[in-house]
mmCIF file of N, CA and C in Angstrom:
data_model
loop_
_atom_site.group_PDB
_atom_site.id
_atom_site.type_symbol
_atom_site.label_atom_id
_atom_site.label_comp_id
_atom_site.label_asym_id
_atom_site.label_seq_id
_atom_site.Cartn_x
_atom_site.Cartn_y
_atom_site.Cartn_z
ATOM 1 N N ALA A 3 -46.902 21.451 59.771
ATOM 2 C CA ALA A 3 -46.747 20.809 61.065
ATOM 3 C C ALA A 3 -45.275 20.670 61.429
ATOM 4 N N VAL A 4 -44.431 20.389 60.448
ATOM 5 C CA VAL A 4 -43.010 20.234 60.754
ATOM 6 C C VAL A 4 -42.418 21.555 61.234
ATOM 7 N N ALA A 5 -42.742 22.653 60.564
ATOM 8 C CA ALA A 5 -42.206 23.950 60.964
ATOM 9 C C ALA A 5 -42.625 24.298 62.389
ATOM 10 N N ARG A 6 -43.836 23.970 62.767
ATOM 11 C CA ARG A 6 -44.289 24.226 64.127
ATOM 12 C C ARG A 6 -43.574 23.324 65.117
ATOM 13 N N ALA A 7 -43.171 22.148 64.685
ATOM 14 C CA ALA A 7 -42.503 21.198 65.568
ATOM 15 C C ALA A 7 -41.081 21.630 65.915
ATOM 16 N N PHE A 8 -40.483 22.547 65.148
ATOM 17 C CA PHE A 8 -39.118 22.992 65.447
ATOM 18 C C PHE A 8 -38.995 23.496 66.881
ATOM 19 N N GLY A 9 -40.026 24.135 67.375
ATOM 20 C CA GLY A 9 -39.983 24.692 68.725
ATOM 21 C C GLY A 9 -40.459 23.740 69.803
ATOM 22 N N ASP A 10 -40.867 22.550 69.433
ATOM 23 C CA ASP A 10 -41.390 21.575 70.398
ATOM 24 C C ASP A 10 -40.236 20.888 71.112
ATOM 25 N N LYS A 11 -40.056 21.202 72.392
ATOM 26 C CA LYS A 11 -38.924 20.686 73.166
ATOM 27 C C LYS A 11 -38.868 19.157 73.171
ATOM 28 N N SER A 12 -40.009 18.503 73.174
ATOM 29 C CA SER A 12 -40.021 17.044 73.227
ATOM 30 C C SER A 12 -39.539 16.394 71.934
ATOM 31 N N LEU A 13 -39.488 17.158 70.833
ATOM 32 C CA LEU A 13 -39.053 16.608 69.544
ATOM 33 C C LEU A 13 -37.612 16.981 69.187
ATOM 34 N N LYS A 14 -36.918 17.705 70.041
ATOM 35 C CA LYS A 14 -35.573 18.193 69.728
ATOM 36 C C LYS A 14 -34.604 17.066 69.365
ATOM 37 N N LYS A 15 -34.745 15.890 69.967
ATOM 38 C CA LYS A 15 -33.809 14.806 69.650
ATOM 39 C C LYS A 15 -34.116 14.150 68.303
ATOM 40 N N HIS A 16 -35.309 14.405 67.733
ATOM 41 C CA HIS A 16 -35.721 13.802 66.468
ATOM 42 C C HIS A 16 -35.713 14.763 65.282
ATOM 43 N N LEU A 17 -35.712 16.050 65.555
ATOM 44 C CA LEU A 17 -35.924 17.050 64.511
ATOM 45 C C LEU A 17 -34.959 18.212 64.707
ATOM 46 N N THR A 18 -34.375 18.690 63.615
ATOM 47 C CA THR A 18 -33.489 19.849 63.695
ATOM 48 C C THR A 18 -33.972 20.936 62.746
ATOM 49 N N SER A 19 -33.759 22.162 63.132
ATOM 50 C CA SER A 19 -34.086 23.281 62.238
ATOM 51 C C SER A 19 -32.816 23.796 61.561
ATOM 52 N N GLU A 20 -31.710 23.094 61.753
ATOM 53 C CA GLU A 20 -30.439 23.468 61.123
ATOM 54 C C GLU A 20 -30.523 23.178 59.625
ATOM 55 N N PRO A 21 -30.340 24.184 58.772
ATOM 56 C CA PRO A 21 -30.461 23.962 57.326
ATOM 57 C C PRO A 21 -29.276 23.183 56.758
ATOM 58 N N ASP A 22 -29.507 22.466 55.686
ATOM 59 C CA ASP A 22 -28.461 21.802 54.925
ATOM 60 C C ASP A 22 -28.049 22.790 53.837
ATOM 61 N N VAL A 23 -26.862 23.362 53.957
ATOM 62 C CA VAL A 23 -26.443 24.449 53.078
ATOM 63 C C VAL A 23 -25.275 24.009 52.203
ATOM 64 N N SER A 24 -25.356 24.376 50.940
ATOM 65 C CA SER A 24 -24.201 24.210 50.053
ATOM 66 C C SER A 24 -24.061 25.477 49.221
ATOM 67 N N ILE A 25 -22.846 25.770 48.836
ATOM 68 C CA ILE A 25 -22.569 26.954 48.026
ATOM 69 C C ILE A 25 -22.200 26.480 46.632
ATOM 70 N N GLU A 26 -22.920 26.983 45.640
ATOM 71 C CA GLU A 26 -22.705 26.596 44.247
ATOM 72 C C GLU A 26 -22.481 27.841 43.400
ATOM 73 N N THR A 27 -21.662 27.716 42.385
ATOM 74 C CA THR A 27 -21.439 28.807 41.447
ATOM 75 C C THR A 27 -22.511 28.756 40.359
ATOM 76 N N ILE A 28 -23.154 29.877 40.135
ATOM 77 C CA ILE A 28 -24.168 29.976 39.090
ATOM 78 C C ILE A 28 -23.543 30.740 37.924
ATOM 79 N N ASP A 29 -23.463 30.054 36.780
ATOM 80 C CA ASP A 29 -22.878 30.675 35.599
ATOM 81 C C ASP A 29 -23.622 30.192 34.358
ATOM 82 N N ASP A 30 -23.074 30.454 33.190
ATOM 83 C CA ASP A 30 -23.740 30.087 31.935
ATOM 84 C C ASP A 30 -23.910 28.580 31.765
ATOM 85 N N ASP A 31 -23.140 27.791 32.499
ATOM 86 C CA ASP A 31 -23.249 26.335 32.405
ATOM 87 C C ASP A 31 -24.300 25.759 33.354
ATOM 88 N N THR A 32 -24.912 26.603 34.188
ATOM 89 C CA THR A 32 -25.924 26.148 35.137
ATOM 90 C C THR A 32 -27.211 25.818 34.388
ATOM 91 N N ASP A 33 -27.690 24.572 34.544
ATOM 92 C CA ASP A 33 -28.920 24.146 33.876
ATOM 93 C C ASP A 33 -30.159 24.613 34.618
ATOM 94 N N LEU A 34 -30.150 24.506 35.937
ATOM 95 C CA LEU A 34 -31.319 24.905 36.719
ATOM 96 C C LEU A 34 -30.928 25.096 38.164
ATOM 97 N N ILE A 35 -31.779 25.791 38.885
ATOM 98 C CA ILE A 35 -31.647 25.956 40.326
ATOM 99 C C ILE A 35 -32.977 25.528 40.914
ATOM 100 N N ILE A 36 -32.934 24.587 41.842
ATOM 101 C CA ILE A 36 -34.173 24.126 42.451
ATOM 102 C C ILE A 36 -33.985 24.011 43.960
ATOM 103 N N LEU A 37 -34.859 24.663 44.683
ATOM 104 C CA LEU A 37 -34.872 24.565 46.135
ATOM 105 C C LEU A 37 -36.038 23.649 46.480
ATOM 106 N N ALA A 38 -35.746 22.386 46.567
ATOM 107 C CA ALA A 38 -36.804 21.396 46.766
ATOM 108 C C ALA A 38 -36.183 20.097 47.239
ATOM 109 N N SER A 39 -37.015 19.108 47.339
ATOM 110 C CA SER A 39 -36.544 17.791 47.753
ATOM 111 C C SER A 39 -35.854 17.065 46.601
ATOM 112 N N ASP A 40 -35.081 16.050 46.928
ATOM 113 C CA ASP A 40 -34.458 15.222 45.894
ATOM 114 C C ASP A 40 -35.510 14.612 44.984
ATOM 115 N N GLU A 41 -36.666 14.316 45.558
ATOM 116 C CA GLU A 41 -37.762 13.717 44.787
ATOM 117 C C GLU A 41 -38.235 14.668 43.689
ATOM 118 N N ALA A 42 -38.322 15.953 44.002
ATOM 119 C CA ALA A 42 -38.736 16.944 43.004
ATOM 120 C C ALA A 42 -37.686 17.064 41.907
ATOM 121 N N VAL A 43 -36.429 17.055 42.293
ATOM 122 C CA VAL A 43 -35.348 17.120 41.303
ATOM 123 C C VAL A 43 -35.417 15.918 40.375
ATOM 124 N N ASP A 44 -35.580 14.728 40.954
ATOM 125 C CA ASP A 44 -35.666 13.504 40.147
ATOM 126 C C ASP A 44 -36.852 13.552 39.183
ATOM 127 N N ALA A 45 -37.946 14.186 39.602
ATOM 128 C CA ALA A 45 -39.159 14.233 38.782
ATOM 129 C C ALA A 45 -38.977 15.072 37.521
ATOM 130 N N ILE A 46 -38.072 16.060 37.556
ATOM 131 C CA ILE A 46 -37.950 16.965 36.404
ATOM 132 C C ILE A 46 -36.585 16.960 35.740
ATOM 133 N N LYS A 47 -35.637 16.178 36.210
ATOM 134 C CA LYS A 47 -34.284 16.286 35.668
ATOM 135 C C LYS A 47 -34.183 15.958 34.187
ATOM 136 N N GLY A 48 -35.140 15.237 33.644
ATOM 137 C CA GLY A 48 -35.118 14.938 32.218
ATOM 138 C C GLY A 48 -35.870 15.945 31.368
ATOM 139 N N ILE A 49 -36.500 16.932 31.987
ATOM 140 C CA ILE A 49 -37.291 17.930 31.266
ATOM 141 C C ILE A 49 -36.421 19.157 31.018
ATOM 142 N N LYS A 50 -36.195 19.503 29.767
ATOM 143 C CA LYS A 50 -35.292 20.610 29.420
ATOM 144 C C LYS A 50 -35.955 21.982 29.478
ATOM 145 N N ASP A 51 -37.253 22.055 29.191
ATOM 146 C CA ASP A 51 -37.970 23.328 29.160
ATOM 147 C C ASP A 51 -38.440 23.702 30.571
ATOM 148 N N ALA A 52 -38.065 24.880 31.048
ATOM 149 C CA ALA A 52 -38.392 25.313 32.404
ATOM 150 C C ALA A 52 -39.900 25.376 32.653
ATOM 151 N N ARG A 53 -40.648 25.883 31.696
ATOM 152 C CA ARG A 53 -42.109 25.968 31.877
ATOM 153 C C ARG A 53 -42.730 24.586 31.998
ATOM 154 N N SER A 54 -42.267 23.667 31.183
ATOM 155 C CA SER A 54 -42.784 22.298 31.239
ATOM 156 C C SER A 54 -42.438 21.641 32.570
ATOM 157 N N ALA A 55 -41.227 21.891 33.054
ATOM 158 C CA ALA A 55 -40.811 21.337 34.342
ATOM 159 C C ALA A 55 -41.665 21.904 35.476
ATOM 160 N N ALA A 56 -41.889 23.212 35.449
ATOM 161 C CA ALA A 56 -42.714 23.849 36.474
ATOM 162 C C ALA A 56 -44.140 23.314 36.432
ATOM 163 N N LYS A 57 -44.688 23.175 35.235
ATOM 164 C CA LYS A 57 -46.042 22.643 35.090
ATOM 165 C C LYS A 57 -46.115 21.212 35.619
ATOM 166 N N HIS A 58 -45.100 20.405 35.305
ATOM 167 C CA HIS A 58 -45.077 19.018 35.771
ATOM 168 C C HIS A 58 -45.056 18.962 37.305
ATOM 169 N N LEU A 59 -44.222 19.787 37.937
ATOM 170 C CA LEU A 59 -44.161 19.797 39.396
ATOM 171 C C LEU A 59 -45.479 20.252 40.015
ATOM 172 N N THR A 60 -46.090 21.270 39.423
ATOM 173 C CA THR A 60 -47.383 21.747 39.928
ATOM 174 C C THR A 60 -48.436 20.657 39.829
ATOM 175 N N GLU A 61 -48.517 20.026 38.674
ATOM 176 C CA GLU A 61 -49.510 18.961 38.479
ATOM 177 C C GLU A 61 -49.267 17.790 39.428
ATOM 178 N N GLU A 62 -48.007 17.458 39.651
ATOM 179 C CA GLU A 62 -47.680 16.359 40.561
ATOM 180 C C GLU A 62 -48.082 16.706 41.994
ATOM 181 N N ALA A 63 -47.843 17.930 42.414
ATOM 182 C CA ALA A 63 -48.231 18.358 43.760
ATOM 183 C C ALA A 63 -49.741 18.297 43.942
ATOM 184 N N VAL A 64 -50.481 18.776 42.954
ATOM 185 C CA VAL A 64 -51.950 18.742 43.026
ATOM 186 C C VAL A 64 -52.449 17.296 43.004
ATOM 187 N N LYS A 65 -51.834 16.468 42.165
ATOM 188 C CA LYS A 65 -52.219 15.055 42.087
ATOM 189 C C LYS A 65 -52.026 14.356 43.431
ATOM 190 N N ARG A 66 -51.037 14.812 44.189
ATOM 191 C CA ARG A 66 -50.758 14.220 45.504
ATOM 192 C C ARG A 66 -51.556 14.892 46.622
ATOM 193 N N ASN A 67 -52.559 15.687 46.224
ATOM 194 C CA ASN A 67 -53.476 16.357 47.152
ATOM 195 C C ASN A 67 -52.817 17.441 48.004
ATOM 196 N N SER A 68 -51.726 18.008 47.537
ATOM 197 C CA SER A 68 -51.119 19.129 48.237
ATOM 198 C C SER A 68 -51.953 20.361 47.938
ATOM 199 N N LYS A 69 -52.322 21.071 48.968
ATOM 200 C CA LYS A 69 -53.150 22.256 48.781
ATOM 201 C C LYS A 69 -52.506 23.489 49.413
ATOM 202 N N ASP A 70 -51.368 23.323 50.048
ATOM 203 C CA ASP A 70 -50.751 24.400 50.805
ATOM 204 C C ASP A 70 -49.403 24.796 50.200
ATOM 205 N N ASP A 71 -49.258 26.060 49.873
ATOM 206 C CA ASP A 71 -47.975 26.620 49.458
ATOM 207 C C ASP A 71 -47.333 25.932 48.258
ATOM 208 N N ILE A 72 -48.071 25.763 47.199
ATOM 209 C CA ILE A 72 -47.489 25.255 45.948
ATOM 210 C C ILE A 72 -47.033 26.473 45.165
ATOM 211 N N SER A 73 -45.714 26.690 45.126
ATOM 212 C CA SER A 73 -45.155 27.829 44.402
ATOM 213 C C SER A 73 -44.006 27.344 43.540
ATOM 214 N N ILE A 74 -44.140 27.524 42.237
ATOM 215 C CA ILE A 74 -43.100 27.120 41.310
ATOM 216 C C ILE A 74 -42.882 28.277 40.347
ATOM 217 N N ILE A 75 -41.660 28.764 40.313
ATOM 218 C CA ILE A 75 -41.334 29.921 39.470
ATOM 219 C C ILE A 75 -40.310 29.502 38.449
#
């Protein structure tokens, strides 16, 4: 619904489609890369194993009744 709202003229003062962009260096010291909300980062920041972190995020999304576009790689 939010993505569809980007084009809704009446919502322009409340919603922006301008991305929040930052440039980071990825090297051997990089622990993880996550394109998600701060909440998702907070949920897994203590989990060292990537598979376990991905499984935790998937289970949390399903537990919260998310049924659309759950993709964790």
